[in-house]
């Protein structure tokens, strides 16, 4: 473990080698009790006065979250959050862009850890495991709006990682950018499903919930445009990133005016109750027809 960490964080302009990362990834699955030791050892390396080593420590932590035993890593990381600290980082003129990238990357990882604590789950990992995600089915009363807002906050931090390249070898920057792009794709899938769910229940929400839902929808429309632009720029360097970036689909973006008009209607509550009553009648008729088909 110690050897893998030391070799993965060598003071050189190259990202951590996959064989060293794989050693650590395997340990998170086969010996999860060692995750604390791995994080503590990474924390020691992160105290080195070198932006390269600090950058690599963040990349390793991110990789363990993505490819390793992610929930266990995030859970243990909450106890060792200082590992993500970059307060010892010093500016260096020859690596100005990389250090700016590192700051934004750090902020994103800190928020990802915070989001895990707030939701008690990692939406990025679950989006790749489940055909239909949690937010596609979660009820408003169970926290749909709150958790969607948290996912949108994560997307905002992803989009803030506007990687710029220094003159020379940028392999470390490309490594971090690839991880962020992969996270962004997963988060966008999650929030897209959440918005579809929100739209399906918008007309039955209380006016207070509908107001928050409208804010979420407007933010979704804005972030969708920003995400499309972000991914378009990333596609230009797909070869360097080592990934193929797909075209993403999304919920309709042109409903804000209609939703806002409904929200501001003086007869909002009457229309809401009428809509709920109509939905209940439809459900009753469907149930009756279903029973009749078996009689």
Tab-separated table of N, CA and C in Angstrom, residues 123 134-151 190-191 193-202 205 212-213 216:
chain	number	residue	atom	x	y	z
A	123	UNK	N	-24.825	9.751	-5.847
A	123	UNK	CA	-25.659	9.661	-7.043
A	123	UNK	C	-24.851	9.318	-8.289
A	134	UNK	N	-32.874	6.781	-8.538
A	134	UNK	CA	-33.680	7.080	-7.350
A	134	UNK	C	-34.538	8.328	-7.549
A	135	UNK	N	-33.984	9.383	-8.132
A	135	UNK	CA	-34.724	10.633	-8.260
A	135	UNK	C	-35.813	10.566	-9.323
A	136	UNK	N	-35.795	9.544	-10.156
A	136	UNK	CA	-36.878	9.371	-11.132
A	136	UNK	C	-38.158	8.922	-10.439
A	137	UNK	N	-38.021	8.298	-9.269
A	137	UNK	CA	-39.176	7.734	-8.578
A	137	UNK	C	-39.444	8.363	-7.215
A	138	UNK	N	-38.503	9.133	-6.695
A	138	UNK	CA	-38.640	9.692	-5.349
A	138	UNK	C	-39.809	10.677	-5.286
A	139	UNK	N	-40.591	10.594	-4.220
A	139	UNK	CA	-41.729	11.495	-4.040
A	139	UNK	C	-41.261	12.847	-3.505
A	140	UNK	N	-42.056	13.868	-3.760
A	140	UNK	CA	-41.736	15.209	-3.260
A	140	UNK	C	-41.637	15.183	-1.736
A	141	UNK	N	-42.560	14.481	-1.105
A	141	UNK	CA	-42.579	14.418	0.360
A	141	UNK	C	-41.358	13.706	0.925
A	142	UNK	N	-40.695	12.899	0.103
A	142	UNK	CA	-39.523	12.151	0.561
A	142	UNK	C	-38.211	12.870	0.266
A	143	UNK	N	-38.287	14.078	-0.303
A	143	UNK	CA	-37.071	14.864	-0.490
A	143	UNK	C	-36.631	15.073	-1.922
A	144	UNK	N	-37.525	14.858	-2.883
A	144	UNK	CA	-37.166	14.999	-4.298
A	144	UNK	C	-36.563	16.366	-4.610
A	145	UNK	N	-37.211	17.425	-4.161
A	145	UNK	CA	-36.749	18.773	-4.499
A	145	UNK	C	-35.423	19.091	-3.812
A	146	UNK	N	-35.307	18.714	-2.555
A	146	UNK	CA	-34.074	18.989	-1.809
A	146	UNK	C	-32.884	18.272	-2.437
A	147	UNK	N	-33.053	16.998	-2.752
A	147	UNK	CA	-31.931	16.228	-3.286
A	147	UNK	C	-31.592	16.649	-4.713
A	148	UNK	N	-32.602	17.041	-5.482
A	148	UNK	CA	-32.329	17.541	-6.832
A	148	UNK	C	-31.496	18.818	-6.769
A	149	UNK	N	-31.805	19.676	-5.812
A	149	UNK	CA	-31.037	20.913	-5.634
A	149	UNK	C	-29.578	20.606	-5.312
A	150	UNK	N	-29.350	19.583	-4.512
A	150	UNK	CA	-27.977	19.195	-4.155
A	150	UNK	C	-27.232	18.682	-5.381
A	151	UNK	N	-27.903	17.880	-6.206
A	151	UNK	CA	-27.272	17.380	-7.433
A	151	UNK	C	-26.951	18.545	-8.370
A	190	UNK	N	-28.759	11.974	-13.806
A	190	UNK	CA	-29.537	11.978	-12.564
A	190	UNK	C	-30.502	13.158	-12.531
A	191	UNK	N	-29.997	14.358	-12.824
A	191	UNK	CA	-30.850	15.544	-12.714
A	191	UNK	C	-31.903	15.558	-13.817
A	193	UNK	N	-33.468	12.913	-15.005
A	193	UNK	CA	-34.535	12.042	-14.510
A	193	UNK	C	-35.331	12.733	-13.407
A	194	UNK	N	-34.632	13.482	-12.559
A	194	UNK	CA	-35.309	14.196	-11.473
A	194	UNK	C	-36.282	15.231	-12.026
A	195	UNK	N	-35.862	15.960	-13.053
A	195	UNK	CA	-36.716	17.002	-13.631
A	195	UNK	C	-37.945	16.384	-14.296
A	196	UNK	N	-37.778	15.257	-14.966
A	196	UNK	CA	-38.936	14.565	-15.548
A	196	UNK	C	-39.932	14.212	-14.444
A	197	UNK	N	-39.432	13.714	-13.338
A	197	UNK	CA	-40.280	13.363	-12.195
A	197	UNK	C	-40.972	14.605	-11.632
A	198	UNK	N	-40.226	15.691	-11.508
A	198	UNK	CA	-40.791	16.940	-10.983
A	198	UNK	C	-41.907	17.460	-11.889
A	199	UNK	N	-41.682	17.422	-13.188
A	199	UNK	CA	-42.698	17.907	-14.130
A	199	UNK	C	-43.974	17.065	-14.053
A	200	UNK	N	-43.820	15.781	-13.836
A	200	UNK	CA	-44.989	14.904	-13.747
A	200	UNK	C	-45.846	15.219	-12.526
A	201	UNK	N	-45.227	15.770	-11.480
A	201	UNK	CA	-45.960	16.024	-10.236
A	201	UNK	C	-46.153	17.517	-9.959
A	202	UNK	N	-45.745	18.357	-10.889
A	202	UNK	CA	-45.769	19.804	-10.659
A	202	UNK	C	-47.168	20.315	-10.314
A	205	UNK	N	-48.385	19.774	-6.648
A	205	UNK	CA	-47.561	20.280	-5.545
A	205	UNK	C	-48.239	21.441	-4.838
A	212	UNK	N	-40.346	26.232	-5.600
A	212	UNK	CA	-39.003	25.654	-5.592
A	212	UNK	C	-38.776	24.812	-6.844
A	213	UNK	N	-39.812	24.082	-7.259
A	213	UNK	CA	-39.704	23.252	-8.462
A	213	UNK	C	-39.430	24.116	-9.692
A	216	UNK	N	-35.859	25.105	-9.704
A	216	UNK	CA	-35.060	23.956	-10.136
A	216	UNK	C	-35.117	23.813	-11.650
